[in-house]
């Protein structure tokens, strides 16, 4: 079965026809060509697909596009202001918070949800918050450092 | 994922009618268990009936000595609720330890108990606190609700609408989480309330959550960690998998019970 969906993605109104089984992440990547949101697993565990929906971080691989009709979605592409990176993106760049970069969009989107409610998170709080974001490269150390720095420059 | 027909229910009656009217429909709450199951083609429903558009199914209220949690209330909402934190801090604590922040933002109490994963956290709180499960058809005592591995007393198309938790005088939950998923390898919920002491164990039992009755009677006469220190549950009834043997799980049940009793104070 197909559904017409309309939503706001990174501030722009978008719409499309999706199957019932189309996941939000497929809609973002395949229909809108916003390929910054990644898919790293099929078990809802890795967090590479994290986006914000109506102000909350969620795994876009575990929600149907049809469920997001009318939603307000922000992806990694929605953060930078032209060529100026968002302070959290800049902090990842400055602090070597990525190696291959596959997990990074999810890390950044997840970090922003943490900082929204907790503007000055401790290292422990950051590590606990990243429970649902898996990185195969960095060993997390510099990701935690980046988020601390990013939170600092956002305050 | 096999295709299906997505339907959005506008009321509980509408959800029940949509299930009734379809060949083989499944309800969807947060989708955090259902969608991964569909992705792996472990189920092939004709229809998926989404409960998230039904108003009034999410939210927490205090009614007399009970805390009532709507079925569509997310784990994150329970964890952050001032009412839950003041009346049953152990429940807020438990919800805060489920999975990860994104799972907690979407996953619901109704979905968790309807699914009855043997390693899920909420079944232990329901049984440990002597909760009542409210559906569109009846009220079911938690002791009668969880009937086996991924099995509950729910009939086809029966919708969980809320869970009523009596306020205990003290309670605590301790889990030994699987380091990858955060599901319980063993979780023990201990509570002292108007109907005595309850000890509910999740993660360990072959048939899912169970009550450790020997621990309950020991704690009824002496609510201290020492009272349970020498009580172990029979290993033969426990799960074993790549994460832990039944022997190890039996050991963990006693350790988690001691810690929960200490934490409950
Ligand atoms: C990475 C990851 C880690 C997790 N870690 C944990 C953990 O540490 N501890 C833990 O306990 N859980 C964990 N979970 C599971 C999580 O808590 C799920 O949210 C929960 O089990 C299911 O809730 P849901 O709202 O997503 O339900 P859904 O996935 O939507 O539904 C689950 C089942 O319940 C049925 N159902 C849903 N709502 C109702 C209702 N109101 N009435 C009747 N039937 C209903 C559905 O038909 C379906 O069969 C984890 C999940 C993931 C993906
Ligand atoms: S792709 Fe791995 S959690 Fe979404
Ligand atoms: S930088 Fe490669 S997975 Fe994180």
Short mmCIF file of C-alpha atoms and ligand atoms in Angstrom, two decimals:
data_model
loop_
_atom_site.label_atom_id
_atom_site.label_comp_id
_atom_site.label_asym_id
_atom_site.label_seq_id
_atom_site.Cartn_x
_atom_site.Cartn_y
_atom_site.Cartn_z
CA UNK A 1 0.00 0.00 0.00
CA UNK A 2 1.24 3.55 -0.69
CA UNK A 3 0.77 6.71 1.32
CA UNK A 4 1.30 10.37 0.53
CA UNK A 5 3.42 11.93 3.23
CA UNK A 6 4.36 15.54 3.87
CA UNK A 7 6.80 16.68 6.48
CA UNK A 8 9.25 19.44 7.24
CA UNK A 9 12.85 18.35 6.79
CA UNK A 10 15.58 20.81 7.76
CA UNK A 11 13.07 23.64 7.61
CA UNK A 12 11.75 22.83 4.13
CA UNK A 13 8.37 21.29 3.33
CA UNK A 14 8.76 18.03 1.46
CA UNK A 15 6.32 15.40 0.34
CA UNK A 16 6.37 12.07 -1.42
CA UNK A 17 4.72 8.72 -2.01
CA UNK A 18 5.94 5.91 0.22
CA UNK A 19 5.10 2.27 0.78
CA UNK A 20 3.77 1.23 4.17
CA UNK A 21 7.09 -0.45 4.89
CA UNK A 22 9.28 2.52 3.88
CA UNK A 23 11.42 3.56 6.84
CA UNK A 24 12.04 7.21 7.59
CA UNK A 25 15.74 6.68 6.84
CA UNK A 26 14.88 5.30 3.38
CA UNK A 27 12.66 8.28 2.72
CA UNK A 28 15.47 10.64 3.73
CA UNK A 29 18.21 8.87 1.79
CA UNK A 30 16.43 7.48 -1.25
CA UNK A 31 13.61 9.94 -1.86
CA UNK A 32 15.18 13.17 -0.60
CA UNK A 33 18.80 12.17 -1.36
CA UNK A 34 19.86 13.31 2.10
CA UNK A 35 22.53 10.67 2.43
CA UNK A 36 24.22 12.11 5.51
CA UNK A 37 21.99 9.93 7.68
CA UNK A 38 23.54 6.46 7.64
CA UNK A 39 22.37 2.89 8.15
CA UNK A 40 24.87 0.81 10.09
CA UNK A 41 22.82 -2.15 11.28
CA UNK A 42 19.47 -3.86 10.99
CA UNK A 43 18.96 -4.38 14.71
CA UNK A 44 18.30 -0.78 15.84
CA UNK A 45 21.50 -0.75 17.88
CA UNK A 46 24.16 1.35 16.14
CA UNK A 47 22.73 4.89 16.07
CA UNK A 48 24.25 5.86 12.70
CA UNK A 49 20.72 6.83 11.63
CA UNK A 50 19.88 9.21 14.49
CA UNK A 51 17.88 12.29 13.45
CA UNK A 52 15.62 14.62 15.38
CA UNK A 53 11.86 14.26 15.04
CA UNK A 54 9.74 16.93 16.69
CA UNK A 55 12.71 17.92 18.83
CA UNK A 56 13.74 14.45 20.06
CA UNK A 57 16.57 12.20 18.89
CA UNK A 58 15.28 8.98 17.35
CA UNK A 59 16.59 6.14 15.22
CA UNK A 60 15.26 6.85 11.74
CA UNK A 61 15.71 3.17 10.84
CA UNK A 62 13.08 2.21 13.38
CA UNK A 63 10.13 4.38 12.42
CA UNK A 64 8.00 4.27 9.29
CA UNK A 65 7.98 7.25 6.94
CA UNK A 66 4.18 7.04 6.99
CA UNK A 67 4.27 7.61 10.76
CA UNK A 68 6.14 10.87 10.20
CA UNK A 69 3.41 12.56 8.17
CA UNK A 70 3.27 16.12 9.50
CA UNK A 71 6.48 15.75 11.51
CA UNK A 72 9.35 18.20 11.83
CA UNK A 73 12.62 16.39 11.09
CA UNK A 74 16.19 17.63 11.35
CA UNK A 75 19.08 15.68 9.85
CA UNK A 76 22.83 16.30 9.88
CA UNK A 77 22.42 18.32 6.66
CA UNK A 78 20.25 20.79 8.56
CA UNK A 79 22.92 21.90 11.03
CA UNK A 80 25.52 23.95 9.16
CA UNK A 81 24.83 27.52 8.19
CA UNK A 82 26.09 27.59 4.61
CA UNK A 83 29.82 26.92 4.84
CA UNK A 84 29.92 27.55 8.56
CA UNK A 85 29.75 24.30 10.48
CA UNK A 86 27.49 24.01 13.52
CA UNK A 87 29.59 24.38 16.72
CA UNK A 88 29.10 20.67 17.49
CA UNK A 89 30.31 19.69 14.00
CA UNK A 90 33.24 22.08 14.35
CA UNK A 91 34.12 20.53 17.71
CA UNK A 92 34.25 17.05 16.14
CA UNK A 93 36.57 18.43 13.44
CA UNK A 94 38.81 20.26 15.90
CA UNK A 95 39.07 17.37 18.34
CA UNK A 96 39.61 14.54 15.88
CA UNK A 97 36.21 13.11 16.88
CA UNK A 98 36.00 10.98 13.76
CA UNK A 99 38.06 8.64 11.69
CA UNK A 100 36.04 7.00 8.92
CA UNK A 101 33.09 9.25 9.74
CA UNK A 102 30.38 6.63 9.35
CA UNK A 103 29.02 7.00 12.87
CA UNK A 104 29.54 10.77 13.02
CA UNK A 105 26.16 12.09 11.81
CA UNK A 106 24.41 9.95 14.43
CA UNK A 107 26.92 10.95 17.10
CA UNK A 108 26.41 14.66 16.39
CA UNK A 109 22.60 14.41 16.31
CA UNK A 110 22.57 12.37 19.50
CA UNK A 111 24.98 14.79 21.21
CA UNK A 112 22.76 17.76 20.34
CA UNK A 113 19.79 16.08 22.04
CA UNK A 114 21.90 15.58 25.17
CA UNK A 115 23.14 19.16 25.22
CA UNK A 116 19.62 20.53 24.74
CA UNK A 117 18.60 19.23 28.18
CA UNK A 118 22.02 19.21 29.78
CA UNK A 119 24.15 22.13 28.52
CA UNK A 120 27.22 21.13 30.55
CA UNK A 121 27.36 17.32 30.59
CA UNK A 122 30.08 15.49 32.49
CA UNK A 123 32.24 12.89 30.78
CA UNK A 124 30.22 10.16 32.52
CA UNK A 125 26.92 11.63 31.34
CA UNK A 126 28.23 11.84 27.78
CA UNK A 127 29.42 8.24 27.83
CA UNK A 128 26.09 7.04 29.23
CA UNK A 129 24.16 9.07 26.67
CA UNK A 130 26.14 7.48 23.82
CA UNK A 131 24.90 4.00 24.76
CA UNK A 132 22.99 3.83 21.48
CA UNK A 133 25.78 5.14 19.23
CA UNK A 134 28.41 2.67 18.15
CA UNK A 135 31.77 3.68 16.67
CA UNK A 136 34.10 1.09 15.20
CA UNK A 137 37.08 3.40 14.81
CA UNK A 138 37.80 5.98 17.46
CA UNK A 139 37.54 4.19 20.78
CA UNK A 140 35.12 6.99 21.76
CA UNK A 141 37.70 9.03 23.63
CA UNK A 142 37.83 11.88 21.13
CA UNK A 143 34.09 11.73 20.54
CA UNK A 144 33.52 12.41 24.23
CA UNK A 145 36.11 15.20 24.09
CA UNK A 146 34.40 16.68 21.02
CA UNK A 147 31.00 16.69 22.66
CA UNK A 148 32.37 18.36 25.77
CA UNK A 149 34.01 21.02 23.61
CA UNK A 150 30.92 21.40 21.40
CA UNK A 151 28.71 21.81 24.45
CA UNK A 152 31.14 24.45 25.73
CA UNK A 153 31.04 26.50 22.57
CA UNK A 154 27.23 26.28 22.45
CA UNK A 155 26.78 27.66 25.99
CA UNK B 1 10.84 -6.21 5.22
CA UNK B 2 7.72 -7.79 3.71
CA UNK B 3 5.14 -5.19 2.80
CA UNK B 4 2.01 -4.70 4.87
CA UNK B 5 -0.76 -2.16 5.13
CA UNK B 6 -0.04 0.61 7.59
CA UNK B 7 -3.11 1.87 9.41
CA UNK B 8 -3.35 4.60 12.00
CA UNK B 9 -5.94 4.05 14.73
CA UNK B 10 -7.79 7.09 16.08
CA UNK B 11 -9.16 5.40 19.21
CA UNK B 12 -8.72 2.16 21.12
CA UNK B 13 -12.03 0.89 19.73
CA UNK B 14 -10.87 1.80 16.24
CA UNK B 15 -7.60 -0.10 16.80
CA UNK B 16 -9.52 -3.18 17.96
CA UNK B 17 -11.87 -2.90 14.97
CA UNK B 18 -8.95 -2.54 12.54
CA UNK B 19 -7.31 -5.66 13.97
CA UNK B 20 -10.62 -7.52 13.80
CA UNK B 21 -11.15 -6.42 10.19
CA UNK B 22 -7.71 -7.46 8.92
CA UNK B 23 -6.37 -10.91 8.05
CA UNK B 24 -3.48 -10.91 10.43
CA UNK B 25 -2.81 -7.50 11.95
CA UNK B 26 -0.27 -6.49 14.57
CA UNK B 27 -0.49 -3.49 16.84
CA UNK B 28 2.42 -1.06 16.86
CA UNK B 29 3.37 1.16 19.79
CA UNK B 30 6.94 2.54 19.73
CA UNK B 31 7.96 0.02 17.08
CA UNK B 32 11.31 -0.57 18.81
CA UNK B 33 10.72 -4.30 18.95
CA UNK B 34 8.16 -4.72 16.18
CA UNK B 35 10.10 -2.97 13.39
CA UNK B 36 13.40 -4.82 13.98
CA UNK B 37 11.34 -8.05 13.99
CA UNK B 38 9.75 -7.13 10.67
CA UNK B 39 13.10 -6.09 9.21
CA UNK B 40 14.44 -9.54 9.96
CA UNK B 41 11.34 -11.10 8.40
CA UNK B 42 10.52 -12.90 11.62
CA UNK B 43 6.87 -11.85 11.25
CA UNK B 44 4.67 -11.11 8.28
CA UNK B 45 1.54 -9.25 9.40
CA UNK B 46 -1.00 -8.23 6.75
CA UNK B 47 -1.54 -4.94 8.57
CA UNK B 48 0.28 -2.84 11.14
CA UNK B 49 -2.09 -0.80 13.30
CA UNK B 50 -0.33 2.22 14.81
CA UNK B 51 -1.49 3.23 18.29
CA UNK B 52 0.53 6.46 18.40
CA UNK B 53 -2.26 8.70 17.11
CA UNK B 54 -4.69 7.76 19.89
CA UNK B 55 -5.08 10.60 22.35
CA UNK B 56 -5.20 9.74 26.02
CA UNK B 57 -3.08 6.58 25.86
CA UNK B 58 0.13 8.36 26.85
CA UNK B 59 0.61 10.05 30.18
CA UNK B 60 0.99 9.48 33.91
CA UNK B 61 -1.48 10.24 36.67
CA UNK B 62 -1.69 9.62 40.39
CA UNK B 63 -5.00 8.11 41.52
CA UNK B 64 -5.14 7.64 45.29
CA UNK B 65 -2.28 5.32 46.23
CA UNK B 66 -1.73 4.25 42.62
CA UNK B 67 0.44 5.60 39.85
CA UNK B 68 -1.29 5.02 36.52
CA UNK B 69 0.93 4.89 33.45
CA UNK B 70 -0.79 5.00 30.05
CA UNK B 71 0.23 2.23 27.65
CA UNK B 72 1.79 4.62 25.11
CA UNK B 73 3.94 6.41 27.71
CA UNK B 74 7.57 6.22 26.62
CA UNK B 75 10.39 4.98 28.82
CA UNK B 76 11.91 8.50 28.69
CA UNK B 77 8.68 10.02 30.02
CA UNK B 78 8.46 7.55 32.90
CA UNK B 79 12.12 8.15 33.74
CA UNK B 80 11.62 11.93 33.84
CA UNK B 81 8.21 12.01 35.54
CA UNK B 82 8.11 13.96 38.81
CA UNK B 83 5.16 11.83 39.98
CA UNK B 84 6.96 8.55 39.33
CA UNK B 85 10.19 9.85 40.87
CA UNK B 86 8.42 10.88 44.06
CA UNK B 87 6.02 7.91 44.42
CA UNK B 88 8.03 5.02 42.94
CA UNK B 89 11.63 6.13 42.29
CA UNK B 90 12.57 2.51 41.54
CA UNK B 91 10.26 2.58 38.53
CA UNK B 92 11.78 5.81 37.17
CA UNK B 93 15.19 4.26 37.70
CA UNK B 94 14.23 1.10 35.83
CA UNK B 95 12.85 3.07 32.88
CA UNK B 96 16.02 5.18 32.77
CA UNK B 97 18.11 2.03 32.37
CA UNK B 98 16.25 0.60 29.37
CA UNK B 99 18.34 0.39 26.19
CA UNK B 100 19.62 3.78 25.12
CA UNK B 101 18.20 7.32 24.89
CA UNK B 102 16.72 6.82 21.42
CA UNK B 103 15.06 3.54 22.44
CA UNK B 104 13.69 5.31 25.52
CA UNK B 105 12.34 8.16 23.37
CA UNK B 106 10.17 5.76 21.35
CA UNK B 107 9.67 2.52 23.31
CA UNK B 108 6.56 2.28 25.49
CA UNK B 109 5.48 0.44 28.61
CA UNK B 110 2.51 -1.11 26.80
CA UNK B 111 4.74 -2.45 24.03
CA UNK B 112 7.29 -3.76 26.48
CA UNK B 113 4.84 -5.76 28.59
CA UNK B 114 2.78 -6.97 25.61
CA UNK B 115 5.98 -8.26 24.06
CA UNK B 116 7.11 -9.94 27.32
CA UNK B 117 10.70 -10.50 26.31
CA UNK B 118 12.23 -12.72 29.01
CA UNK B 119 15.04 -10.17 29.41
CA UNK B 120 12.86 -7.04 29.46
CA UNK B 121 12.86 -4.80 32.52
CA UNK B 122 9.23 -3.73 32.96
CA UNK B 123 7.75 -7.20 33.64
CA UNK B 124 9.78 -7.30 36.87
CA UNK B 125 8.35 -3.95 38.03
CA UNK B 126 4.79 -5.05 37.21
CA UNK B 127 5.13 -8.31 39.13
CA UNK B 128 7.36 -6.81 41.85
CA UNK B 129 4.92 -4.04 42.62
CA UNK B 130 1.80 -6.18 42.17
CA UNK B 131 0.56 -3.95 39.34
CA UNK B 132 -2.70 -4.29 37.45
CA UNK B 133 -2.69 -4.31 33.65
CA UNK B 134 -5.68 -2.49 32.19
CA UNK B 135 -6.89 -3.44 28.71
CA UNK B 136 -9.82 -2.40 26.55
CA UNK B 137 -11.62 -5.49 27.88
CA UNK B 138 -10.61 -6.10 31.49
CA UNK B 139 -8.10 -5.68 34.29
CA UNK B 140 -5.47 -8.38 34.74
CA UNK B 141 -3.22 -8.83 37.78
CA UNK B 142 0.45 -8.78 36.76
CA UNK B 143 0.84 -12.21 38.39
CA UNK B 144 -1.60 -13.60 35.79
CA UNK B 145 -0.51 -11.45 32.85
CA UNK B 146 2.96 -12.81 32.02
CA UNK B 147 2.31 -16.40 31.01
CA UNK B 148 5.56 -17.51 29.37
CA UNK B 149 8.31 -16.71 26.90
CA UNK B 150 6.94 -13.81 24.80
CA UNK B 151 3.48 -14.94 25.95
CA UNK B 152 0.87 -12.94 27.84
CA UNK B 153 -2.75 -13.32 28.86
CA UNK B 154 -3.76 -10.88 26.09
CA UNK B 155 -6.27 -12.15 23.54
CA UNK B 156 -5.98 -11.30 19.84
CA UNK B 157 -6.78 -7.65 19.30
CA UNK B 158 -6.84 -6.92 23.04
CA UNK B 159 -5.15 -3.57 23.64
CA UNK B 160 -3.25 -2.67 26.81
CA UNK B 161 -4.40 0.82 27.79
CA UNK B 162 -2.59 1.41 31.10
CA UNK B 163 -0.69 -0.10 34.00
CA UNK B 164 -1.71 0.73 37.57
CA UNK B 165 1.15 0.53 40.06
CA UNK B 166 0.42 0.54 43.80
CA UNK B 167 2.82 2.84 45.66
CA UNK B 168 5.21 0.72 47.74
CA UNK B 169 6.71 1.78 51.06
CA UNK B 170 10.09 0.88 49.60
CA UNK B 171 11.36 -0.62 46.38
CA UNK B 172 14.45 -0.92 44.22
CA UNK B 173 15.52 -2.50 40.95
CA UNK B 174 19.00 -3.77 40.21
CA UNK B 175 20.03 -5.21 36.89
CA UNK B 176 23.11 -6.80 35.52
CA UNK B 177 22.81 -5.58 31.94
CA UNK B 178 24.00 -7.23 28.80
CA UNK B 179 26.79 -4.80 27.89
CA UNK B 180 25.70 -4.61 24.24
CA UNK B 181 21.91 -4.32 24.39
CA UNK B 182 21.30 -3.29 28.02
CA UNK B 183 18.63 -5.97 28.29
CA UNK B 184 18.77 -7.73 31.64
CA UNK B 185 21.02 -10.76 31.94
CA UNK B 186 19.47 -10.72 35.40
CA UNK B 187 17.27 -8.03 36.93
CA UNK B 188 15.69 -8.15 40.38
CA UNK B 189 12.87 -5.91 41.54
CA UNK B 190 12.26 -5.89 45.29
CA UNK B 191 9.32 -4.09 46.89
CA UNK B 192 7.65 -3.86 50.27
CA UNK B 193 4.04 -2.77 50.07
CA UNK B 194 0.62 -3.26 51.61
CA UNK B 195 0.49 -6.90 50.49
CA UNK B 196 3.93 -7.75 51.86
CA UNK B 197 7.31 -8.19 50.20
CA UNK B 198 7.65 -9.13 46.56
CA UNK B 199 10.80 -10.17 44.71
CA UNK B 200 10.47 -10.39 40.92
CA UNK B 201 13.26 -11.71 38.74
CA UNK B 202 13.66 -11.00 35.03
CA UNK B 203 16.31 -12.03 32.52
CA UNK B 204 16.94 -15.33 34.23
CA UNK B 205 13.85 -17.52 33.99
CA UNK B 206 13.20 -19.87 31.08
CA UNK B 207 9.57 -18.76 31.12
CA UNK B 208 10.31 -15.08 31.72
CA UNK B 209 9.66 -13.12 34.88
CA UNK B 210 9.10 -15.08 38.13
CA UNK B 211 8.77 -14.44 41.85
CA UNK B 212 11.50 -15.66 44.18
CA UNK B 213 9.15 -16.82 46.94
CA UNK B 214 11.82 -18.07 49.33
CA UNK B 215 13.44 -14.63 49.25
CA UNK B 216 10.05 -13.00 49.75
CA UNK B 217 9.36 -14.89 52.97
CA UNK B 218 12.86 -14.31 54.30
CA UNK B 219 12.54 -10.56 53.65
CA UNK B 220 9.07 -10.42 55.18
CA UNK B 221 10.56 -11.30 58.56
CA UNK B 222 13.86 -9.48 58.11
CA UNK B 223 14.18 -6.88 55.34
CA UNK B 224 17.95 -6.93 54.96
CA UNK B 225 20.51 -8.08 52.41
CA UNK B 226 21.69 -10.72 54.89
CA UNK B 227 18.28 -12.35 54.79
CA UNK B 228 18.67 -13.26 51.11
CA UNK B 229 22.44 -13.77 51.03
CA UNK B 230 22.16 -17.54 51.40
CA UNK B 231 19.11 -18.10 49.25
CA UNK B 232 19.58 -19.16 45.67
CA UNK B 233 17.02 -19.93 43.02
CA UNK B 234 17.14 -23.38 41.37
CA UNK B 235 19.53 -23.27 38.41
CA UNK B 236 17.57 -25.87 36.49
CA UNK B 237 14.79 -23.38 35.74
CA UNK B 238 17.14 -20.70 34.44
CA UNK B 239 18.19 -19.62 30.98
CA UNK B 240 21.59 -20.21 29.50
CA UNK B 241 23.01 -18.63 26.37
CA UNK B 242 26.25 -17.17 25.03
CA UNK B 243 26.01 -14.36 27.58
CA UNK B 244 25.67 -16.39 30.77
CA UNK B 245 25.24 -19.96 32.00
CA UNK B 246 22.33 -20.90 34.28
CA UNK B 247 24.79 -21.33 37.12
CA UNK B 248 26.07 -17.78 36.64
CA UNK B 249 22.53 -16.43 36.33
CA UNK B 250 21.55 -18.16 39.60
CA UNK B 251 24.51 -16.52 41.29
CA UNK B 252 23.57 -13.13 39.84
CA UNK B 253 19.99 -13.41 41.09
CA UNK B 254 21.22 -13.57 44.70
CA UNK B 255 23.74 -10.76 44.15
CA UNK B 256 21.20 -8.47 42.46
CA UNK B 257 18.62 -9.28 45.15
CA UNK B 258 21.08 -8.29 47.89
CA UNK B 259 21.93 -5.06 46.10
CA UNK B 260 18.26 -4.25 45.49
CA UNK B 261 17.40 -4.79 49.16
CA UNK B 262 20.29 -2.53 50.19
CA UNK B 263 19.23 0.10 47.73
CA UNK B 264 15.59 -0.05 48.86
CA UNK B 265 16.90 0.71 52.34
C1 LIG C 1 18.71 -1.44 20.91
C2 LIG C 1 17.58 -1.82 21.83
C3 LIG C 1 17.83 -1.99 23.18
C4 LIG C 1 16.80 -2.34 24.05
N1 LIG C 1 17.10 -2.52 25.37
C5 LIG C 1 16.12 -2.85 26.23
C6 LIG C 1 16.40 -3.03 27.63
O1 LIG C 1 17.51 -2.82 28.10
N2 LIG C 1 15.37 -3.40 28.43
C7 LIG C 1 14.10 -3.59 27.96
O2 LIG C 1 13.22 -3.92 28.74
N3 LIG C 1 13.81 -3.42 26.66
C8 LIG C 1 14.79 -3.05 25.78
N4 LIG C 1 14.46 -2.86 24.46
C9 LIG C 1 13.07 -3.03 24.03
C10 LIG C 1 12.32 -1.72 24.14
O3 LIG C 1 12.08 -1.41 25.49
C11 LIG C 1 11.00 -1.77 23.38
O4 LIG C 1 10.60 -0.44 23.32
C12 LIG C 1 9.88 -2.56 23.97
O5 LIG C 1 10.18 -3.88 24.22
C13 LIG C 1 8.70 -2.59 23.03
O6 LIG C 1 8.00 -1.41 23.14
P1 LIG C 1 7.47 -0.65 21.88
O7 LIG C 1 6.60 0.44 22.40
O8 LIG C 1 8.58 -0.26 21.02
O9 LIG C 1 6.52 -1.75 21.21
P2 LIG C 1 6.38 -2.28 19.72
O10 LIG C 1 7.69 -2.71 19.18
O11 LIG C 1 5.60 -1.31 18.92
O12 LIG C 1 5.46 -3.54 19.99
C14 LIG C 1 5.97 -4.71 20.64
C15 LIG C 1 4.85 -5.77 20.68
O13 LIG C 1 3.82 -5.38 21.58
C16 LIG C 1 2.55 -5.28 20.94
N5 LIG C 1 1.91 -4.09 21.51
C17 LIG C 1 2.44 -2.85 21.56
N6 LIG C 1 1.63 -2.02 22.25
C18 LIG C 1 0.56 -2.75 22.64
C19 LIG C 1 -0.61 -2.44 23.39
N7 LIG C 1 -0.82 -1.22 23.90
N8 LIG C 1 -1.50 -3.44 23.62
C20 LIG C 1 -1.27 -4.69 23.12
N9 LIG C 1 -0.20 -5.03 22.41
C21 LIG C 1 0.73 -4.07 22.17
C22 LIG C 1 2.88 -5.19 19.46
O14 LIG C 1 1.85 -5.73 18.69
C23 LIG C 1 4.15 -5.98 19.36
O15 LIG C 1 3.88 -7.34 19.24
C24 LIG C 1 15.48 -2.51 23.56
C25 LIG C 1 15.21 -2.31 22.21
C26 LIG C 1 16.24 -1.96 21.34
C27 LIG C 1 15.92 -1.75 19.89
S1 LIG C 2 20.88 1.97 11.43
FE1 LIG C 2 21.68 1.08 13.23
S2 LIG C 2 20.36 1.95 14.73
FE2 LIG C 2 19.52 2.72 12.91
S1 LIG C 3 34.56 7.09 13.03
FE1 LIG C 3 34.39 5.22 11.98
S2 LIG C 3 32.68 4.33 12.96
FE2 LIG C 3 33.05 6.06 14.16
#
